[in-house]
């Protein structure tokens, strides 16, 4: 739905002036999404420079990271340009990544927008591109709906492109610089649909290769017929000492040495399936010798429709040692963690409590429910519990919100040959079977359709599954760990989640605290993440300045640790020395004013009570507004009000 019924610009101009000069929102004139955006932008006390351009190095890294998305979107950008140039002479057709930075564009009249320009709300204020980044919907912003005066002659139209997990991958946008261009709205909508239809198969293929390699395990790498690496297991990455993002897209030739006949190992159909004395070479130039010798086993895989065949290489230790029993301590490139929780970093009370519960959970085989906001590390916690409890079994992760509803049953339970059109010959096992003797991690369990909830409940009762199209019961031995970023009990009350399934899953519950509730852990987390990043770049002795660290501890981190990691990597790349300064942080963090408590003395609980009490009083007891300003849910705020004995205004 992209018909928005925009009010004429005279009324909008008056509404804009009222907001700028008096802070008044004209609800009868402004659409809710515009009003909300204005308020968000106003909270940024010193907006970043809209003309600030990312360094060329960052732009190229972003384009490399999104190369597949650019490949499918650029032809659409060219088609839009061909059409729009007949009806306008000053416009820009652009594509931004998930962070709002321009990674591809055709510019017909505005030199200030270039590759690396930011279209995020924090830099450009209210625009259709910024709104589409938040909402993913087809939207338009016209004239005085744009918050910044420089855009009052503009008409911006944008639509989001989604990843397979429903997160926004990027945004297709048109900026018309000379007034309204309503005919461009359906064009952008159609263009976004075309990009989505071309990008989704690419995403699904990548998603499926991740799943496939997780079941293969061991030291394995997936390549195409030209020897270009499509994906690899963590064990292969450990040997090469190259990060996954850098490895994918490179030729396998760079990482194999010894008795290698590349013409033979790339041949389709295969002339040979086993090769001996093959070495895996480390990625760093100073290590130009193979670190170990392997048998290389080659298997030809048939890719999805319209895709070329893929080749799977698996490496077996030449001494016939099992991968699971190899003496890893003798290999300088690899190590198996002695502590399953070593990637879980923190010392705050809430975090330590979650860790203790996880360690207790690992001692049993009961179902575990992990609740927490997106980016808090629920997947890491689930994997740590698995390693601590069933280290010899597989860990199979399924994102219940990323798989289409009509495919979820066959994905989980598998299917028999001929059960539906396109079913593979011989059928296919589902995730339950693949996780036998191990752990099945059901991420985003709150997104699971009610029909599948019934099937999951039935499994939890008898521990058997039946493939789609089959009639044979299969007994499987798995542990279920579920996770959600929703309040699952509230979903039960709303009727979106079965109560009986909730209690079946919620035998052991772990609450992952959001980062804003463990700000004291930020120095530890920053040190840990920065060391990982430095290691991948071959650098040491990099640290944040005291001012930068203090500013990061003052930010509420709505994206939690995932956002923190992105910010640290960005700051690292931006830094020109071993000290990462305040200026290397994103504008919305760098320019955030510090919160000052009226009573700085006393405990952290005392300070928290003061803040909650002041915010609730400020909003005259309005729970929704108070929770939004505090960056917590209404439920959490009610708990804090009860905990601190705060009396709501009448």
Coordinates of C-alpha atoms in Angstrom, one line a residue, residues 136-552:
X136 CA 10.9 -2.0 5.1
X137 CA 7.7 -0.8 3.5
X138 CA 7.1 1.1 0.3
X139 CA 6.9 4.7 1.4
X140 CA 7.1 8.3 0.2
X141 CA 8.0 11.6 1.9
X142 CA 7.1 14.9 0.2
X143 CA 8.2 18.5 0.5
X144 CA 7.9 19.8 4.1
X145 CA 7.5 16.3 5.4
X146 CA 11.3 16.3 5.1
X147 CA 12.6 17.7 8.4
X148 CA 15.7 19.4 7.0
X149 CA 15.1 22.7 4.9
X150 CA 17.5 21.6 2.1
X151 CA 15.0 18.8 1.2
X152 CA 11.8 20.8 1.1
X153 CA 11.6 20.7 -2.7
X154 CA 12.2 17.0 -2.7
X155 CA 10.0 14.0 -3.2
X156 CA 11.6 10.8 -1.9
X157 CA 10.3 7.3 -2.6
X158 CA 11.8 4.1 -1.2
X159 CA 11.1 0.4 -0.6
X160 CA 13.0 -2.2 1.4
X161 CA 14.7 -5.4 0.2
X162 CA 14.7 -8.2 2.7
X163 CA 17.1 -10.9 3.7
X164 CA 15.9 -14.5 4.1
X165 CA 15.5 -13.8 7.9
X166 CA 13.2 -10.9 7.2
X167 CA 15.8 -8.2 8.2
X168 CA 16.2 -5.3 5.8
X169 CA 19.1 -6.0 3.5
X170 CA 19.0 -2.6 1.7
X171 CA 16.6 0.0 0.3
X172 CA 15.9 1.1 -3.3
X173 CA 15.1 4.8 -3.5
X174 CA 14.4 7.7 -5.8
X175 CA 15.0 11.3 -4.9
X176 CA 13.3 13.7 -7.2
X177 CA 14.8 17.2 -6.6
X178 CA 12.1 19.3 -8.3
X179 CA 8.7 18.6 -6.6
X180 CA 6.4 15.6 -6.4
X181 CA 6.7 12.7 -8.8
X182 CA 3.8 10.3 -8.0
X183 CA 4.3 8.2 -11.1
X184 CA 7.6 7.0 -9.6
X185 CA 5.9 5.3 -6.6
X186 CA 4.7 2.2 -8.5
X187 CA 8.0 2.1 -10.4
X188 CA 10.0 1.9 -7.1
X189 CA 7.5 -0.7 -5.8
X190 CA 7.9 -2.9 -8.9
X191 CA 11.7 -2.4 -8.9
X192 CA 12.0 -3.5 -5.3
X193 CA 9.8 -6.6 -6.0
X194 CA 12.1 -7.5 -9.0
X195 CA 15.2 -7.1 -6.8
X196 CA 13.6 -9.2 -4.1
X197 CA 12.7 -12.0 -6.5
X198 CA 16.2 -12.1 -7.8
X199 CA 18.0 -11.8 -4.5
X200 CA 15.9 -14.3 -2.5
X201 CA 17.2 -17.4 -4.4
X202 CA 20.7 -16.2 -3.8
X203 CA 20.0 -15.8 -0.1
X204 CA 18.2 -19.1 0.1
X205 CA 21.2 -20.8 -1.6
X206 CA 23.6 -19.2 0.9
X207 CA 21.3 -20.2 3.8
X208 CA 21.1 -23.8 2.5
X209 CA 24.8 -24.1 2.2
X210 CA 25.2 -22.9 5.8
X211 CA 22.7 -25.6 6.9
X212 CA 24.3 -28.2 4.7
X213 CA 27.9 -27.5 5.9
X214 CA 26.6 -27.6 9.5
X215 CA 25.5 -31.2 8.9
X216 CA 28.7 -32.2 7.1
X217 CA 31.0 -30.8 9.8
X218 CA 34.7 -31.6 9.8
X219 CA 37.1 -29.7 7.5
X220 CA 35.0 -28.9 4.5
X221 CA 34.8 -26.2 1.8
X222 CA 32.1 -25.7 -0.9
X223 CA 33.3 -24.3 -4.3
X224 CA 31.8 -23.7 -7.8
X225 CA 33.1 -25.3 -11.0
X226 CA 35.6 -22.5 -11.3
X227 CA 37.1 -23.1 -7.9
X228 CA 35.6 -20.0 -6.3
X229 CA 34.8 -20.6 -2.6
X230 CA 31.0 -20.4 -1.8
X231 CA 31.2 -21.4 1.8
X232 CA 33.3 -23.3 4.4
X233 CA 33.1 -24.9 7.8
X234 CA 34.6 -23.2 10.8
X235 CA 37.2 -26.0 10.9
X236 CA 38.5 -25.1 7.4
X237 CA 38.6 -21.4 8.4
X238 CA 40.7 -22.4 11.5
X239 CA 43.3 -24.0 9.2
X240 CA 43.5 -21.1 6.8
X241 CA 43.3 -18.4 9.5
X242 CA 41.2 -16.3 7.2
X243 CA 37.8 -14.8 8.2
X244 CA 34.8 -16.2 6.4
X245 CA 34.0 -12.8 4.7
X246 CA 37.5 -12.7 3.3
X247 CA 37.6 -16.3 2.2
X248 CA 34.2 -16.4 0.3
X249 CA 34.7 -15.3 -3.3
X250 CA 38.4 -16.3 -3.4
X251 CA 39.9 -19.1 -5.4
X252 CA 40.5 -22.4 -3.6
X253 CA 43.8 -22.5 -5.4
X254 CA 45.2 -20.0 -2.9
X255 CA 44.6 -22.4 0.0
X256 CA 45.7 -25.8 -1.4
X257 CA 49.2 -27.0 -1.9
X258 CA 51.2 -30.2 -2.4
X259 CA 50.2 -32.9 -4.9
X260 CA 47.4 -30.8 -6.5
X261 CA 46.2 -31.3 -10.1
X262 CA 43.6 -28.5 -10.3
X263 CA 42.3 -29.5 -13.7
X264 CA 41.5 -32.9 -12.2
X265 CA 39.9 -31.7 -8.9
X266 CA 37.7 -29.1 -10.8
X267 CA 36.6 -31.6 -13.4
X268 CA 32.8 -32.1 -13.9
X269 CA 31.8 -34.9 -14.1
X270 CA 34.5 -36.0 -11.6
X271 CA 37.4 -38.0 -13.0
X272 CA 38.6 -38.8 -9.5
X273 CA 37.0 -38.5 -6.1
X274 CA 39.9 -38.9 -3.8
X275 CA 43.3 -37.1 -3.7
X276 CA 46.2 -37.7 -1.3
X277 CA 48.9 -35.5 0.2
X278 CA 46.9 -32.3 -0.2
X279 CA 48.0 -29.4 2.1
X280 CA 45.8 -26.6 3.4
X281 CA 47.8 -23.4 3.4
X282 CA 47.5 -20.5 5.8
X283 CA 46.2 -17.3 4.3
X284 CA 49.0 -15.0 5.6
X285 CA 51.9 -14.6 3.1
X286 CA 54.5 -15.4 5.8
X287 CA 53.0 -18.9 6.1
X288 CA 53.5 -20.2 2.6
X289 CA 53.8 -23.9 3.5
X290 CA 51.1 -26.4 4.1
X291 CA 50.6 -27.0 7.8
X292 CA 49.3 -30.5 7.5
X293 CA 48.6 -33.2 4.9
X294 CA 45.2 -34.6 4.1
X295 CA 43.2 -36.9 2.0
X296 CA 40.9 -34.8 -0.1
X297 CA 37.5 -36.3 -0.9
X298 CA 35.5 -34.7 -3.7
X299 CA 31.8 -34.9 -4.2
X300 CA 29.6 -33.3 -6.9
X301 CA 26.5 -31.6 -5.6
X302 CA 23.5 -30.5 -7.8
X303 CA 22.6 -27.0 -6.9
X304 CA 19.1 -25.5 -6.9
X305 CA 17.3 -24.9 -10.2
X306 CA 19.1 -22.3 -12.4
X307 CA 22.3 -22.7 -10.4
X308 CA 25.5 -24.5 -11.6
X309 CA 26.7 -27.6 -9.8
X310 CA 28.8 -27.2 -6.7
X311 CA 31.7 -29.2 -5.5
X312 CA 32.2 -30.3 -1.9
X313 CA 35.8 -30.9 -0.7
X314 CA 36.2 -32.7 2.7
X315 CA 39.6 -33.2 4.2
X316 CA 40.6 -36.3 6.2
X317 CA 43.8 -36.5 8.3
X318 CA 46.3 -38.5 6.4
X319 CA 47.1 -40.6 9.5
X320 CA 43.4 -41.7 9.5
X321 CA 42.8 -40.0 12.8
X322 CA 39.2 -39.1 13.5
X323 CA 38.6 -35.4 13.4
X324 CA 36.9 -35.6 16.8
X325 CA 39.9 -37.3 18.3
X326 CA 42.8 -35.4 16.6
X327 CA 45.3 -33.9 19.0
X328 CA 44.4 -30.3 18.3
X329 CA 47.0 -29.0 20.8
X330 CA 49.7 -30.1 18.3
X331 CA 48.3 -27.9 15.6
X332 CA 49.2 -24.3 16.1
X333 CA 46.3 -23.1 13.9
X334 CA 43.5 -24.7 15.8
X335 CA 42.1 -25.1 19.2
X336 CA 39.1 -26.6 20.8
X337 CA 37.7 -24.4 23.5
X338 CA 38.3 -25.9 27.0
X339 CA 35.7 -23.5 28.3
X340 CA 32.4 -23.7 26.4
X341 CA 31.4 -20.3 27.7
X342 CA 34.6 -18.5 26.7
X343 CA 32.8 -16.3 24.1
X344 CA 30.4 -15.1 26.8
X345 CA 32.0 -12.0 28.3
X346 CA 30.8 -10.0 31.2
X347 CA 30.8 -9.4 34.9
X348 CA 27.5 -7.7 35.6
X349 CA 25.1 -9.2 38.1
X350 CA 22.4 -9.9 35.4
X351 CA 24.9 -11.5 33.1
X352 CA 26.5 -13.7 35.8
X353 CA 23.0 -14.9 36.8
X354 CA 22.3 -15.9 33.1
X355 CA 25.7 -17.7 33.0
X356 CA 25.0 -19.7 36.2
X357 CA 21.6 -20.7 34.9
X358 CA 23.2 -21.9 31.6
X359 CA 25.8 -24.0 33.4
X360 CA 23.1 -25.6 35.6
X361 CA 21.0 -26.2 32.5
X362 CA 23.9 -28.0 30.8
X363 CA 23.9 -30.6 33.6
X364 CA 20.4 -31.8 32.6
X365 CA 18.7 -32.6 29.3
X366 CA 15.5 -30.6 30.0
X367 CA 14.2 -28.2 27.4
X368 CA 15.6 -24.6 27.7
X369 CA 13.9 -21.3 26.8
X370 CA 16.2 -18.4 26.3
X371 CA 14.5 -15.0 26.2
X372 CA 16.1 -11.7 25.3
X373 CA 16.2 -8.9 22.8
X374 CA 17.8 -9.3 19.4
X375 CA 21.5 -9.1 19.5
X376 CA 22.0 -10.1 23.1
X377 CA 23.8 -13.4 22.3
X378 CA 21.0 -16.0 22.6
X379 CA 22.5 -18.1 19.9
X380 CA 26.0 -18.1 21.6
X381 CA 24.4 -19.1 24.9
X382 CA 22.5 -22.0 23.2
X383 CA 25.7 -23.2 21.5
X384 CA 27.6 -23.0 24.8
X385 CA 25.0 -25.1 26.6
X386 CA 25.2 -27.6 23.8
X387 CA 29.0 -27.9 24.0
X388 CA 28.8 -28.2 27.7
X389 CA 26.2 -30.9 27.7
X390 CA 26.4 -32.8 24.3
X391 CA 29.7 -32.0 22.8
X392 CA 29.9 -35.1 20.6
X393 CA 26.5 -34.5 19.0
X394 CA 25.5 -32.1 16.2
X395 CA 24.2 -28.6 16.9
X396 CA 21.5 -27.7 14.4
X397 CA 20.1 -24.2 14.4
X398 CA 16.8 -23.3 12.8
X399 CA 15.4 -19.7 12.5
X400 CA 11.6 -20.3 12.7
X401 CA 10.9 -16.8 11.4
X402 CA 13.2 -17.2 8.3
X403 CA 11.6 -20.2 6.7
X404 CA 8.3 -19.8 4.8
X405 CA 5.3 -21.3 6.6
X406 CA 4.6 -23.8 3.8
X407 CA 8.1 -25.1 3.9
X408 CA 8.6 -25.2 7.7
X409 CA 7.1 -28.7 8.3
X410 CA 9.3 -30.4 5.6
X411 CA 12.3 -28.4 6.8
X412 CA 11.9 -29.6 10.4
X413 CA 10.5 -33.1 9.9
X414 CA 11.9 -34.0 6.5
X415 CA 9.9 -35.6 3.6
X416 CA 9.7 -38.8 1.6
X417 CA 10.2 -39.1 -2.1
X418 CA 7.2 -38.0 -4.2
X419 CA 5.5 -36.3 -1.2
X420 CA 5.2 -33.0 -3.2
X421 CA 6.3 -31.5 -6.5
X422 CA 10.0 -31.0 -6.5
X423 CA 10.7 -33.4 -3.7
X424 CA 14.2 -35.0 -4.0
X425 CA 14.6 -38.6 -5.1
X426 CA 15.0 -40.7 -1.9
X427 CA 13.5 -37.9 0.2
X428 CA 15.3 -35.8 2.7
X429 CA 15.8 -35.8 6.5
X430 CA 14.6 -32.8 8.5
X431 CA 16.4 -30.9 11.2
X432 CA 15.0 -33.2 13.9
X433 CA 16.8 -36.2 12.4
X434 CA 19.9 -34.3 11.6
X435 CA 20.1 -33.2 15.3
X436 CA 19.9 -36.8 16.6
X437 CA 22.2 -37.3 19.6
X438 CA 22.7 -33.6 19.7
X439 CA 20.8 -30.3 20.1
X440 CA 18.1 -28.6 18.1
X441 CA 18.2 -24.8 18.5
X442 CA 14.8 -23.3 17.6
X443 CA 15.6 -19.6 17.3
X444 CA 12.7 -17.1 17.1
X445 CA 10.3 -19.7 18.4
X446 CA 7.7 -17.0 18.9
X447 CA 7.4 -16.7 15.0
X448 CA 6.4 -20.4 14.7
X449 CA 2.9 -20.8 13.2
X450 CA 0.2 -22.3 15.4
X451 CA -0.1 -25.3 13.1
X452 CA 3.6 -26.1 13.6
X453 CA 3.3 -25.5 17.3
X454 CA 0.9 -28.5 17.5
X455 CA 3.4 -30.7 15.6
X456 CA 6.2 -29.6 17.9
X457 CA 4.1 -30.3 21.0
X458 CA 3.4 -33.8 19.7
X459 CA 7.1 -34.5 19.3
X460 CA 7.8 -33.3 22.8
X461 CA 5.3 -35.8 24.1
X462 CA 6.6 -38.9 22.3
X463 CA 10.0 -37.9 20.9
X464 CA 9.1 -39.4 17.5
X465 CA 8.7 -37.7 14.1
X466 CA 7.1 -38.6 10.8
X467 CA 8.3 -37.3 7.6
X468 CA 6.0 -35.4 5.3
X469 CA 4.4 -37.9 3.0
X470 CA 5.5 -40.8 5.1
X471 CA 3.9 -43.1 7.7
X472 CA 6.9 -44.4 9.5
X473 CA 7.6 -43.1 13.1
X474 CA 11.3 -42.2 13.6
X475 CA 12.6 -42.0 17.2
X476 CA 15.2 -39.2 17.7
X477 CA 17.3 -38.3 20.7
X478 CA 17.6 -34.5 20.8
X479 CA 17.7 -31.7 23.3
X480 CA 15.5 -28.7 22.5
X481 CA 16.8 -25.2 23.2
X482 CA 14.4 -22.5 22.1
X483 CA 14.9 -18.7 22.0
X484 CA 12.8 -15.7 21.3
X485 CA 13.1 -11.9 21.4
X486 CA 9.4 -11.6 22.4
X487 CA 7.7 -11.9 25.8
X488 CA 6.5 -15.4 25.1
X489 CA 4.1 -15.4 28.0
X490 CA 2.4 -12.3 26.7
X491 CA 2.1 -14.1 23.3
X492 CA 0.3 -16.9 25.1
X493 CA -2.1 -14.3 26.6
X494 CA -2.7 -12.8 23.2
X495 CA -3.4 -16.2 21.7
X496 CA -0.4 -16.3 19.4
X497 CA 1.4 -19.1 21.2
X498 CA 0.0 -22.3 22.7
X499 CA 0.1 -22.3 26.5
X500 CA 0.8 -26.1 26.7
X501 CA 3.8 -25.7 24.4
X502 CA 5.0 -22.7 26.4
X503 CA 5.2 -24.8 29.6
X504 CA 6.8 -27.7 27.8
X505 CA 9.6 -25.5 26.5
X506 CA 9.9 -23.3 29.5
X507 CA 11.3 -26.0 31.8
X508 CA 14.5 -24.1 32.3
X509 CA 14.5 -20.4 31.5
X510 CA 17.4 -18.0 30.9
X511 CA 16.9 -14.3 30.5
X512 CA 19.6 -12.6 28.5
X513 CA 20.0 -9.0 29.7
X514 CA 20.1 -6.2 27.2
X515 CA 23.3 -4.3 26.9
X516 CA 21.8 -1.1 28.4
X517 CA 21.3 -3.0 31.6
X518 CA 25.0 -4.1 31.7
X519 CA 26.8 -0.9 30.6
X520 CA 29.6 -1.7 33.1
X521 CA 30.5 -4.7 30.9
X522 CA 31.2 -2.6 27.8
X523 CA 34.9 -2.2 28.5
X524 CA 35.3 -6.0 28.7
X525 CA 33.2 -6.6 25.6
X526 CA 35.0 -3.9 23.7
X527 CA 38.4 -5.4 24.6
X528 CA 37.2 -8.9 23.6
X529 CA 35.6 -7.9 20.3
X530 CA 38.5 -5.5 19.4
X531 CA 41.1 -8.3 20.0
X532 CA 39.1 -10.5 17.5
X533 CA 39.0 -7.8 14.9
X534 CA 42.7 -6.9 15.3
X535 CA 43.6 -10.6 15.0
X536 CA 41.8 -10.9 11.7
X537 CA 43.8 -7.9 10.4
X538 CA 47.1 -9.0 11.9
X539 CA 47.3 -6.0 14.2
X540 CA 47.8 -5.6 18.0
X541 CA 47.8 -2.9 20.7
X542 CA 44.8 -1.1 19.5
X543 CA 42.5 0.4 22.1
X544 CA 39.7 3.0 22.5
X545 CA 40.4 6.4 24.1
X546 CA 38.9 7.1 27.5
X547 CA 36.5 9.7 25.9
X548 CA 35.3 7.2 23.3
X549 CA 34.8 4.4 25.9
X550 CA 32.9 6.8 28.2
X551 CA 30.6 7.8 25.3
X552 CA 29.9 4.2 24.4

